[in-house]
mmCIF file of C-alpha atoms in Angstrom:
data_model
loop_
_atom_site.group_PDB
_atom_site.id
_atom_site.type_symbol
_atom_site.label_atom_id
_atom_site.label_comp_id
_atom_site.label_asym_id
_atom_site.label_seq_id
_atom_site.Cartn_x
_atom_site.Cartn_y
_atom_site.Cartn_z
ATOM 1 C CA MET A 26 20.812 -10.164 -12.794
ATOM 2 C CA GLU A 27 20.154 -14.303 -13.857
ATOM 3 C CA ALA A 28 21.509 -15.111 -10.217
ATOM 4 C CA PRO A 29 18.549 -17.835 -8.652
ATOM 5 C CA ILE A 30 15.935 -16.870 -6.858
ATOM 6 C CA ILE A 31 16.605 -18.115 -3.111
ATOM 7 C CA PHE A 32 14.103 -18.773 -0.512
ATOM 8 C CA THR A 33 16.350 -18.388 3.633
ATOM 9 C CA ARG A 34 15.706 -18.095 6.959
ATOM 10 C CA ALA A 35 17.752 -15.763 7.451
ATOM 11 C CA GLY A 36 16.086 -13.245 4.496
ATOM 12 C CA PHE A 37 12.809 -14.069 6.634
ATOM 13 C CA TRP A 38 14.070 -12.471 9.837
ATOM 14 C CA ARG A 39 15.600 -9.814 8.316
ATOM 15 C CA GLY A 40 12.001 -9.413 6.739
ATOM 16 C CA VAL A 41 11.050 -9.580 10.492
ATOM 17 C CA ARG A 42 12.980 -7.269 11.540
ATOM 18 C CA ARG A 43 12.638 -4.866 8.900
ATOM 19 C CA SER A 44 8.876 -5.037 8.964
ATOM 20 C CA LEU A 45 8.236 -3.749 13.445
ATOM 21 C CA PRO A 46 9.193 -0.537 11.723
ATOM 22 C CA LEU A 47 5.887 -0.400 9.769
ATOM 23 C CA VAL A 48 3.735 -2.701 12.090
ATOM 24 C CA ALA A 49 4.124 0.146 14.060
ATOM 25 C CA GLY A 50 3.958 2.749 12.245
ATOM 26 C CA LEU A 51 0.478 1.133 10.573
ATOM 27 C CA ALA A 52 -0.610 0.828 14.290
ATOM 28 C CA PRO A 53 -2.624 3.931 14.295
ATOM 29 C CA PHE A 54 -4.111 3.336 10.587
ATOM 30 C CA GLY A 55 -5.594 -0.058 11.660
ATOM 31 C CA PHE A 56 -6.397 1.473 14.702
ATOM 32 C CA VAL A 57 -9.229 4.385 12.830
ATOM 33 C CA VAL A 58 -9.606 0.880 10.426
ATOM 34 C CA GLY A 59 -11.338 -0.591 13.323
ATOM 35 C CA LEU A 60 -13.460 2.338 15.147
ATOM 36 C CA ILE A 61 -15.165 2.878 12.184
ATOM 37 C CA THR A 62 -16.358 -0.398 11.469
ATOM 38 C CA GLN A 63 -17.407 -0.046 15.641
ATOM 39 C CA HIS A 64 -19.181 2.555 14.738
ATOM 40 C CA HIS A 65 -20.911 1.429 11.508
ATOM 41 C CA GLY A 66 -21.820 -2.053 13.706
ATOM 42 C CA LEU A 67 -20.703 -4.644 12.182
ATOM 43 C CA SER A 68 -19.944 -7.627 15.218
ATOM 44 C CA LEU A 69 -16.540 -7.504 16.120
ATOM 45 C CA LEU A 70 -16.209 -11.010 14.581
ATOM 46 C CA GLN A 71 -17.018 -9.624 11.413
ATOM 47 C CA CYS A 72 -14.231 -7.107 11.568
ATOM 48 C CA MET A 73 -12.327 -9.621 12.572
ATOM 49 C CA THR A 74 -13.455 -11.395 9.336
ATOM 50 C CA MET A 75 -13.014 -8.352 6.955
ATOM 51 C CA ASN A 76 -9.474 -7.969 7.639
ATOM 52 C CA ALA A 77 -8.660 -11.488 7.960
ATOM 53 C CA LEU A 78 -9.336 -11.258 4.151
ATOM 54 C CA ILE A 79 -9.880 -8.333 2.281
ATOM 55 C CA TYR A 80 -6.285 -6.764 3.981
ATOM 56 C CA ALA A 81 -6.690 -3.433 2.670
ATOM 57 C CA GLY A 82 -7.165 -0.231 5.001
ATOM 58 C CA ALA A 83 -8.142 2.339 2.340
ATOM 59 C CA ALA A 84 -9.940 0.094 -0.023
ATOM 60 C CA GLN A 85 -12.124 -0.535 3.984
ATOM 61 C CA LEU A 86 -13.185 2.471 4.607
ATOM 62 C CA VAL A 87 -14.343 3.991 1.402
ATOM 63 C CA ALA A 88 -16.123 0.666 1.206
ATOM 64 C CA LEU A 89 -17.502 1.978 5.344
ATOM 65 C CA ALA A 90 -17.973 5.412 4.244
ATOM 66 C CA ASN A 91 -20.794 4.462 2.064
ATOM 67 C CA TRP A 92 -22.426 1.519 4.329
ATOM 68 C CA THR A 93 -25.761 0.818 4.398
ATOM 69 C CA HIS A 94 -28.197 -1.621 6.235
ATOM 70 C CA PRO A 95 -28.684 -4.321 4.483
ATOM 71 C CA ALA A 96 -24.990 -4.122 3.357
ATOM 72 C CA PRO A 97 -24.198 -2.826 0.379
ATOM 73 C CA ILE A 98 -23.039 -5.822 -1.528
ATOM 74 C CA LEU A 99 -22.490 -4.406 -5.321
ATOM 75 C CA ALA A 100 -21.178 -0.884 -3.818
ATOM 76 C CA ALA A 101 -18.812 -1.965 -1.323
ATOM 77 C CA ALA A 102 -17.474 -4.800 -4.070
ATOM 78 C CA PHE A 103 -16.701 -2.050 -6.657
ATOM 79 C CA ALA A 104 -15.246 0.324 -3.782
ATOM 80 C CA ALA A 105 -13.030 -2.843 -3.602
ATOM 81 C CA LEU A 106 -12.468 -2.814 -7.611
ATOM 82 C CA VAL A 107 -11.810 0.932 -7.819
ATOM 83 C CA VAL A 108 -9.284 1.532 -4.292
ATOM 84 C CA ASN A 109 -6.991 -2.357 -4.592
ATOM 85 C CA LEU A 110 -6.661 -1.803 -9.049
ATOM 86 C CA ARG A 111 -3.507 -0.752 -8.199
ATOM 87 C CA PHE A 112 -2.541 -3.927 -6.524
ATOM 88 C CA ALA A 113 -2.671 -5.870 -10.478
ATOM 89 C CA LEU A 114 0.132 -3.148 -11.508
ATOM 90 C CA MET A 115 2.188 -3.854 -8.620
ATOM 91 C CA GLY A 116 2.165 -7.722 -8.827
ATOM 92 C CA PRO A 117 4.058 -7.300 -11.854
ATOM 93 C CA VAL A 118 6.585 -5.919 -11.197
ATOM 94 C CA LEU A 119 7.505 -9.015 -8.473
ATOM 95 C CA ALA A 120 7.330 -11.449 -11.151
ATOM 96 C CA PRO A 121 11.560 -11.872 -10.978
ATOM 97 C CA TRP A 122 10.801 -12.843 -7.413
ATOM 98 C CA LEU A 123 7.622 -14.751 -7.664
ATOM 99 C CA GLU A 124 8.954 -17.197 -10.274
ATOM 100 C CA GLY A 125 11.167 -18.282 -8.055
ATOM 101 C CA LEU A 126 7.739 -20.064 -6.370
ATOM 102 C CA LYS A 127 5.820 -22.880 -6.857
ATOM 103 C CA PRO A 128 2.403 -22.404 -8.132
ATOM 104 C CA VAL A 129 0.508 -22.593 -4.870
ATOM 105 C CA PRO A 130 3.318 -20.405 -2.661
ATOM 106 C CA ARG A 131 3.254 -17.056 -5.602
ATOM 107 C CA TYR A 132 -0.287 -17.295 -5.470
ATOM 108 C CA LEU A 133 -0.420 -16.917 -1.384
ATOM 109 C CA CYS A 134 2.017 -14.687 -1.858
ATOM 110 C CA LEU A 135 0.560 -12.537 -3.431
ATOM 111 C CA ALA A 136 -3.229 -12.593 -1.302
ATOM 112 C CA LEU A 137 -0.962 -10.874 1.509
ATOM 113 C CA LEU A 138 0.449 -7.789 -0.814
ATOM 114 C CA VAL A 139 0.319 -4.891 0.142
ATOM 115 C CA ASP A 140 1.514 -1.572 -0.638
ATOM 116 C CA HIS A 141 5.051 -1.604 1.814
ATOM 117 C CA PRO A 142 6.074 -4.623 1.782
ATOM 118 C CA TRP A 143 5.746 -5.249 -1.602
ATOM 119 C CA ALA A 144 8.330 -1.266 -1.945
ATOM 120 C CA ILE A 145 10.572 -2.522 0.627
ATOM 121 C CA SER A 146 11.018 -6.188 -1.785
ATOM 122 C CA VAL A 147 11.090 -3.964 -4.535
ATOM 123 C CA THR A 148 13.947 -1.902 -3.276
ATOM 124 C CA ASP A 149 15.845 -4.738 -2.089
ATOM 125 C CA MET A 150 15.155 -6.235 -5.419
ATOM 126 C CA ARG A 151 17.162 -3.679 -7.792
ATOM 127 C CA ASN A 152 19.635 -3.497 -5.101
ATOM 128 C CA GLY A 153 20.326 -7.313 -6.558
ATOM 129 C CA GLY A 154 18.615 -8.997 -3.658
ATOM 130 C CA ARG A 155 17.125 -13.014 -4.595
ATOM 131 C CA ASP A 156 15.512 -13.708 -1.350
ATOM 132 C CA MET A 157 12.250 -14.656 -1.554
ATOM 133 C CA ALA A 158 11.832 -15.038 1.984
ATOM 134 C CA LEU A 159 12.339 -11.815 2.781
ATOM 135 C CA TYR A 160 8.690 -10.278 0.903
ATOM 136 C CA VAL A 161 7.102 -12.896 3.379
ATOM 137 C CA GLY A 162 9.526 -12.765 6.779
ATOM 138 C CA ILE A 163 7.642 -8.721 6.541
ATOM 139 C CA SER A 164 4.465 -9.715 5.084
ATOM 140 C CA LEU A 165 3.345 -12.124 8.001
ATOM 141 C CA PRO A 166 3.735 -9.741 10.838
ATOM 142 C CA LEU A 167 1.980 -7.053 9.030
ATOM 143 C CA TRP A 168 -1.343 -9.078 8.468
ATOM 144 C CA LEU A 169 -0.756 -9.935 12.057
ATOM 145 C CA GLY A 170 -0.351 -6.399 13.534
ATOM 146 C CA TRP A 171 -3.322 -5.599 11.397
ATOM 147 C CA MET A 172 -5.189 -7.799 12.275
ATOM 148 C CA CYS A 173 -4.546 -6.736 16.325
ATOM 149 C CA THR A 174 -4.587 -2.651 15.688
ATOM 150 C CA THR A 175 -7.398 -3.403 13.653
ATOM 151 C CA SER A 176 -8.984 -5.335 16.406
ATOM 152 C CA ALA A 177 -7.765 -3.239 19.073
ATOM 153 C CA GLY A 178 -9.137 -0.075 17.959
ATOM 154 C CA PHE A 179 -12.913 -1.866 17.508
ATOM 155 C CA LEU A 180 -12.985 -2.801 21.472
ATOM 156 C CA SER A 181 -12.165 0.994 22.416
ATOM 157 C CA ALA A 182 -14.806 2.357 19.792
ATOM 158 C CA ASP A 183 -16.689 2.962 22.820
ATOM 159 C CA THR A 184 -14.338 4.227 25.062
ATOM 160 C CA LEU A 185 -11.935 6.854 22.694
ATOM 161 C CA ASN A 186 -12.027 8.955 20.686
ATOM 162 C CA LEU A 187 -8.891 10.665 18.662
ATOM 163 C CA PRO A 188 -10.138 13.917 16.633
ATOM 164 C CA PRO A 189 -9.429 12.937 13.543
ATOM 165 C CA ASN A 190 -6.245 15.406 12.798
ATOM 166 C CA HIS A 191 -4.532 14.203 15.978
ATOM 167 C CA PRO A 192 -0.891 13.336 15.120
ATOM 168 C CA LEU A 193 -0.902 9.665 15.326
ATOM 169 C CA PHE A 194 -3.008 9.670 12.205
ATOM 170 C CA PHE A 195 0.107 11.049 10.421
ATOM 171 C CA GLY A 196 1.648 7.556 10.850
ATOM 172 C CA ALA A 197 0.366 5.566 7.859
ATOM 173 C CA LEU A 198 1.351 8.872 5.342
ATOM 174 C CA ALA A 199 4.318 8.995 7.113
ATOM 175 C CA ALA A 200 5.488 5.754 5.992
ATOM 176 C CA PHE A 201 4.607 5.792 2.540
ATOM 177 C CA ILE A 202 6.587 9.243 2.736
ATOM 178 C CA ALA A 203 10.093 7.765 4.316
ATOM 179 C CA LEU A 204 9.904 4.590 1.440
ATOM 180 C CA LEU A 205 9.506 7.438 -1.122
ATOM 181 C CA VAL A 206 12.886 8.199 -0.143
ATOM 182 C CA PRO A 207 14.897 5.122 -1.287
ATOM 183 C CA LEU A 208 12.571 4.248 -4.689
ATOM 184 C CA TRP A 209 14.305 7.614 -6.372
ATOM 185 C CA ARG A 210 16.965 7.082 -8.721
ATOM 186 C CA GLY A 211 18.072 10.075 -9.766
ATOM 187 C CA LYS A 212 16.726 13.171 -12.169
ATOM 188 C CA ARG A 213 16.062 10.725 -14.897
ATOM 189 C CA ASP A 214 12.441 9.771 -12.065
ATOM 190 C CA ALA A 215 12.245 13.934 -11.500
ATOM 191 C CA LEU A 216 9.356 14.141 -14.184
ATOM 192 C CA PRO A 217 7.482 11.659 -13.746
ATOM 193 C CA TRP A 218 6.752 12.162 -10.239
ATOM 194 C CA LEU A 219 5.766 15.290 -10.654
ATOM 195 C CA VAL A 220 3.141 14.237 -13.577
ATOM 196 C CA ALA A 221 2.277 11.234 -11.623
ATOM 197 C CA GLY A 222 1.821 13.690 -8.698
ATOM 198 C CA GLY A 223 0.002 16.720 -10.140
ATOM 199 C CA MET A 224 -2.565 14.029 -12.552
ATOM 200 C CA ALA A 225 -3.543 12.477 -8.754
ATOM 201 C CA LEU A 226 -4.414 15.388 -7.774
ATOM 202 C CA LEU A 227 -6.040 16.110 -10.848
ATOM 203 C CA VAL A 228 -8.152 12.945 -10.284
ATOM 204 C CA ALA A 229 -8.558 13.624 -7.272
ATOM 205 C CA HIS A 230 -10.601 16.614 -7.097
ATOM 206 C CA ILE A 231 -12.438 15.164 -10.378
ATOM 207 C CA ILE A 232 -13.414 12.152 -8.901
ATOM 208 C CA PRO A 233 -12.722 12.170 -5.150
ATOM 209 C CA HIS A 234 -13.726 9.266 -2.363
ATOM 210 C CA THR A 235 -12.415 6.543 -5.261
ATOM 211 C CA SER A 236 -8.667 5.882 -5.970
ATOM 212 C CA TRP A 237 -8.752 6.353 -9.282
ATOM 213 C CA TYR A 238 -6.375 9.211 -8.493
ATOM 214 C CA ILE A 239 -3.836 6.281 -7.826
ATOM 215 C CA VAL A 240 -3.991 4.824 -11.112
ATOM 216 C CA ALA A 241 -4.346 7.847 -12.944
ATOM 217 C CA GLY A 242 -1.308 9.179 -11.467
ATOM 218 C CA ALA A 243 0.548 6.194 -11.704
ATOM 219 C CA VAL A 244 0.169 5.531 -14.808
ATOM 220 C CA GLY A 245 1.481 8.947 -16.152
ATOM 221 C CA GLY A 246 3.579 9.159 -14.328
ATOM 222 C CA CYS A 247 4.789 5.358 -15.915
ATOM 223 C CA LEU A 248 4.300 6.177 -19.691
ATOM 224 C CA THR A 249 6.199 9.625 -18.980
ATOM 225 C CA GLY A 250 9.486 7.646 -17.827
ATOM 226 C CA ALA A 251 8.613 5.277 -20.817
ATOM 227 C CA ALA A 252 8.568 8.058 -23.085
ATOM 228 C CA LEU A 253 11.212 10.139 -21.967
ATOM 229 C CA GLU A 254 13.895 6.481 -21.782
ATOM 230 C CA GLY A 255 11.953 6.524 -25.356
ATOM 231 C CA ARG A 256 13.794 9.241 -26.818
ATOM 232 C CA ASP A 257 17.183 8.550 -25.229
ATOM 233 C CA PRO A 258 19.375 6.717 -27.595
ATOM 234 C CA HIS A 259 21.973 5.914 -24.873
ATOM 235 C CA GLU A 260 18.703 3.605 -23.647
ATOM 236 C CA MET B 29 -31.894 -10.196 3.306
ATOM 237 C CA SER B 30 -31.067 -10.297 6.964
ATOM 238 C CA ASP B 31 -28.313 -7.657 8.569
ATOM 239 C CA SER B 32 -25.683 -9.975 9.199
ATOM 240 C CA ILE B 33 -26.025 -12.493 5.720
ATOM 241 C CA SER B 34 -26.109 -8.972 3.850
ATOM 242 C CA ILE B 35 -22.950 -8.016 6.012
ATOM 243 C CA TYR B 36 -20.408 -11.118 5.605
ATOM 244 C CA ALA B 37 -21.815 -11.151 1.455
ATOM 245 C CA ALA B 38 -20.311 -7.715 0.849
ATOM 246 C CA ILE B 39 -17.486 -8.762 2.678
ATOM 247 C CA ALA B 40 -17.077 -11.987 0.392
ATOM 248 C CA ALA B 41 -17.523 -10.235 -2.650
ATOM 249 C CA MET B 42 -14.531 -7.495 -1.449
ATOM 250 C CA ALA B 43 -12.481 -9.913 -0.347
ATOM 251 C CA LEU B 44 -13.525 -11.667 -3.741
ATOM 252 C CA VAL B 45 -12.600 -8.664 -5.869
ATOM 253 C CA THR B 46 -9.289 -7.813 -3.791
ATOM 254 C CA LEU B 47 -7.565 -11.556 -4.233
ATOM 255 C CA ALA B 48 -8.530 -10.435 -8.140
ATOM 256 C CA CYS B 49 -6.248 -7.326 -8.264
ATOM 257 C CA ARG B 50 -2.866 -9.295 -6.626
ATOM 258 C CA CYS B 51 -3.327 -12.082 -8.283
ATOM 259 C CA GLY B 52 -5.715 -10.819 -11.632
ATOM 260 C CA GLY B 53 -2.029 -9.046 -12.404
ATOM 261 C CA TYR B 54 0.142 -10.857 -12.285
ATOM 262 C CA PHE B 55 -1.493 -13.372 -14.262
ATOM 263 C CA LEU B 56 -1.959 -11.792 -17.518
ATOM 264 C CA PHE B 57 1.575 -10.064 -17.282
ATOM 265 C CA SER B 58 3.136 -13.979 -16.731
ATOM 266 C CA ARG B 59 0.193 -14.851 -20.284
ATOM 267 C CA ILE B 60 1.582 -12.066 -22.321
ATOM 268 C CA THR B 61 5.485 -11.085 -23.118
ATOM 269 C CA PRO B 62 5.796 -7.299 -21.741
ATOM 270 C CA SER B 63 7.669 -5.060 -24.814
ATOM 271 C CA PRO B 64 10.142 -3.251 -24.404
ATOM 272 C CA THR B 65 8.648 -0.153 -23.388
ATOM 273 C CA LEU B 66 5.889 -1.978 -20.750
ATOM 274 C CA ARG B 67 8.674 -2.619 -19.224
ATOM 275 C CA ARG B 68 10.581 0.109 -18.830
ATOM 276 C CA ALA B 69 6.750 1.717 -18.128
ATOM 277 C CA LEU B 70 6.736 -0.193 -14.692
ATOM 278 C CA ALA B 71 10.371 0.419 -13.554
ATOM 279 C CA TYR B 72 8.949 4.122 -12.963
ATOM 280 C CA LEU B 73 5.327 2.365 -11.416
ATOM 281 C CA PRO B 74 6.836 2.059 -7.620
ATOM 282 C CA GLY B 75 8.097 5.712 -7.188
ATOM 283 C CA CYS B 76 5.623 6.664 -9.361
ATOM 284 C CA ILE B 77 2.563 4.910 -7.696
ATOM 285 C CA PHE B 78 3.623 6.142 -3.797
ATOM 286 C CA THR B 79 4.011 10.191 -5.372
ATOM 287 C CA ALA B 80 -0.242 9.884 -7.137
ATOM 288 C CA TYR B 81 -0.839 7.931 -3.104
ATOM 289 C CA VAL B 82 1.197 11.079 -1.536
ATOM 290 C CA VAL B 83 0.477 14.097 -3.327
ATOM 291 C CA PRO B 84 -3.380 14.210 -2.738
ATOM 292 C CA ALA B 85 -2.659 13.442 0.954
ATOM 293 C CA LEU B 86 -0.801 15.974 1.495
ATOM 294 C CA VAL B 87 -2.270 19.489 -0.258
ATOM 295 C CA ASN B 88 -5.658 18.231 1.436
ATOM 296 C CA GLY B 89 -5.004 17.553 4.653
ATOM 297 C CA PRO B 90 -4.180 20.069 7.219
ATOM 298 C CA PRO B 91 -0.563 22.041 6.137
ATOM 299 C CA GLN B 92 1.204 20.856 9.725
ATOM 300 C CA ASN B 93 1.322 18.057 7.788
ATOM 301 C CA TRP B 94 3.534 19.199 5.416
ATOM 302 C CA GLY B 95 5.817 19.997 8.118
ATOM 303 C CA GLY B 96 5.677 16.568 9.058
ATOM 304 C CA ALA B 97 6.275 14.999 5.601
ATOM 305 C CA ALA B 98 9.795 17.393 5.267
ATOM 306 C CA VAL B 99 10.994 15.743 8.756
ATOM 307 C CA THR B 100 10.429 12.418 7.745
ATOM 308 C CA MET B 101 12.546 12.996 4.559
ATOM 309 C CA ALA B 102 15.465 14.272 5.437
ATOM 310 C CA MET B 103 15.187 11.497 8.231
ATOM 311 C CA MET B 104 14.572 9.222 5.513
ATOM 312 C CA ALA B 105 17.339 10.521 3.397
ATOM 313 C CA LYS B 106 19.791 10.363 6.190
ATOM 314 C CA THR B 107 19.440 7.159 8.009
ATOM 315 C CA ARG B 108 17.640 5.241 5.650
ATOM 316 C CA ASN B 109 16.019 3.967 8.931
ATOM 317 C CA LEU B 110 11.857 3.374 8.854
ATOM 318 C CA GLY B 111 10.747 3.169 11.818
ATOM 319 C CA LEU B 112 12.879 6.446 13.129
ATOM 320 C CA SER B 113 11.660 9.090 9.847
ATOM 321 C CA ILE B 114 8.132 7.865 11.329
ATOM 322 C CA ALA B 115 8.248 7.940 14.662
ATOM 323 C CA ALA B 116 10.610 11.899 13.517
ATOM 324 C CA GLY B 117 7.595 12.412 11.472
ATOM 325 C CA VAL B 118 4.399 11.811 14.325
ATOM 326 C CA GLY B 119 7.261 13.566 16.493
ATOM 327 C CA SER B 120 7.370 16.602 15.214
ATOM 328 C CA LEU B 121 3.616 16.615 14.201
ATOM 329 C CA PHE B 122 3.078 16.034 17.944
ATOM 330 C CA ILE B 123 5.310 18.986 18.986
ATOM 331 C CA ILE B 124 3.086 20.912 16.802
ATOM 332 C CA HIS B 125 -0.332 20.365 17.923
ATOM 333 C CA PHE B 126 0.973 20.896 21.609
ATOM 334 C CA ILE B 127 2.191 24.602 21.468
#
């Protein structure tokens, strides 16, 4: 368990290879974010600044859905808070790897935190992986891909009009669904996952257009899991 | 306030809040010693957070997405290949879409 955290060139390239299907799978999502940004009258430079610094598509979509002129500073910040609160829960899970780094690179790694590289890294960590470079190798191409696809979406907004249910848009959801498979640890996950899904569904219905539902579902599922294990004398 | 300044201010506000979420959770947890219960709960987070995403998206999306989800999962369970699984899921929806 206490093998030292390493940071190798091989691990970095392994991450880059594993990022490629993600870059492709998330491309339609980035494309849509770019399209919608253009529709709300932002310039290409503003679109690129937004994607480079915020780098959280779901939060950007929520903020843009309620966009005004002049821009709604407080409402946009609140949308970012509600949709991205999950990152605050995700960061600590990476702690065993992050503690192997000096503070500056550690917080740079956290600044790049998004869902998919995190899920792959956590799966690798659970399987005994100790190479933090894997995370960086996945994260950097994903960020670059995000910049390219959002810009491409922005630039094609005038010429292209995909219907909202176009099969390509399923790519972003498919990536999440596929990543669930290696996270399944067996029967003990069943009830927590059910609670997570059920609570998320309920909260999404009560408070639409935010992502409190993700936070509510995740917390509900985690508490269920902890409660179940707490009753088990073998744990 | 001019439109352009307000847009950059909104972007900056969102970026700061998002950065605070990304770094703040880790920072808080590194200051406290998580109790065994909290550690146990966190171990369930990865699966639960993605389930909480996926279930409402599927329920509120078009019905054919369930088919795409099943294909994606089956392919991932069989091959553990992320790219292939995404392609299979999207491909299956293309087939449903165009027949």
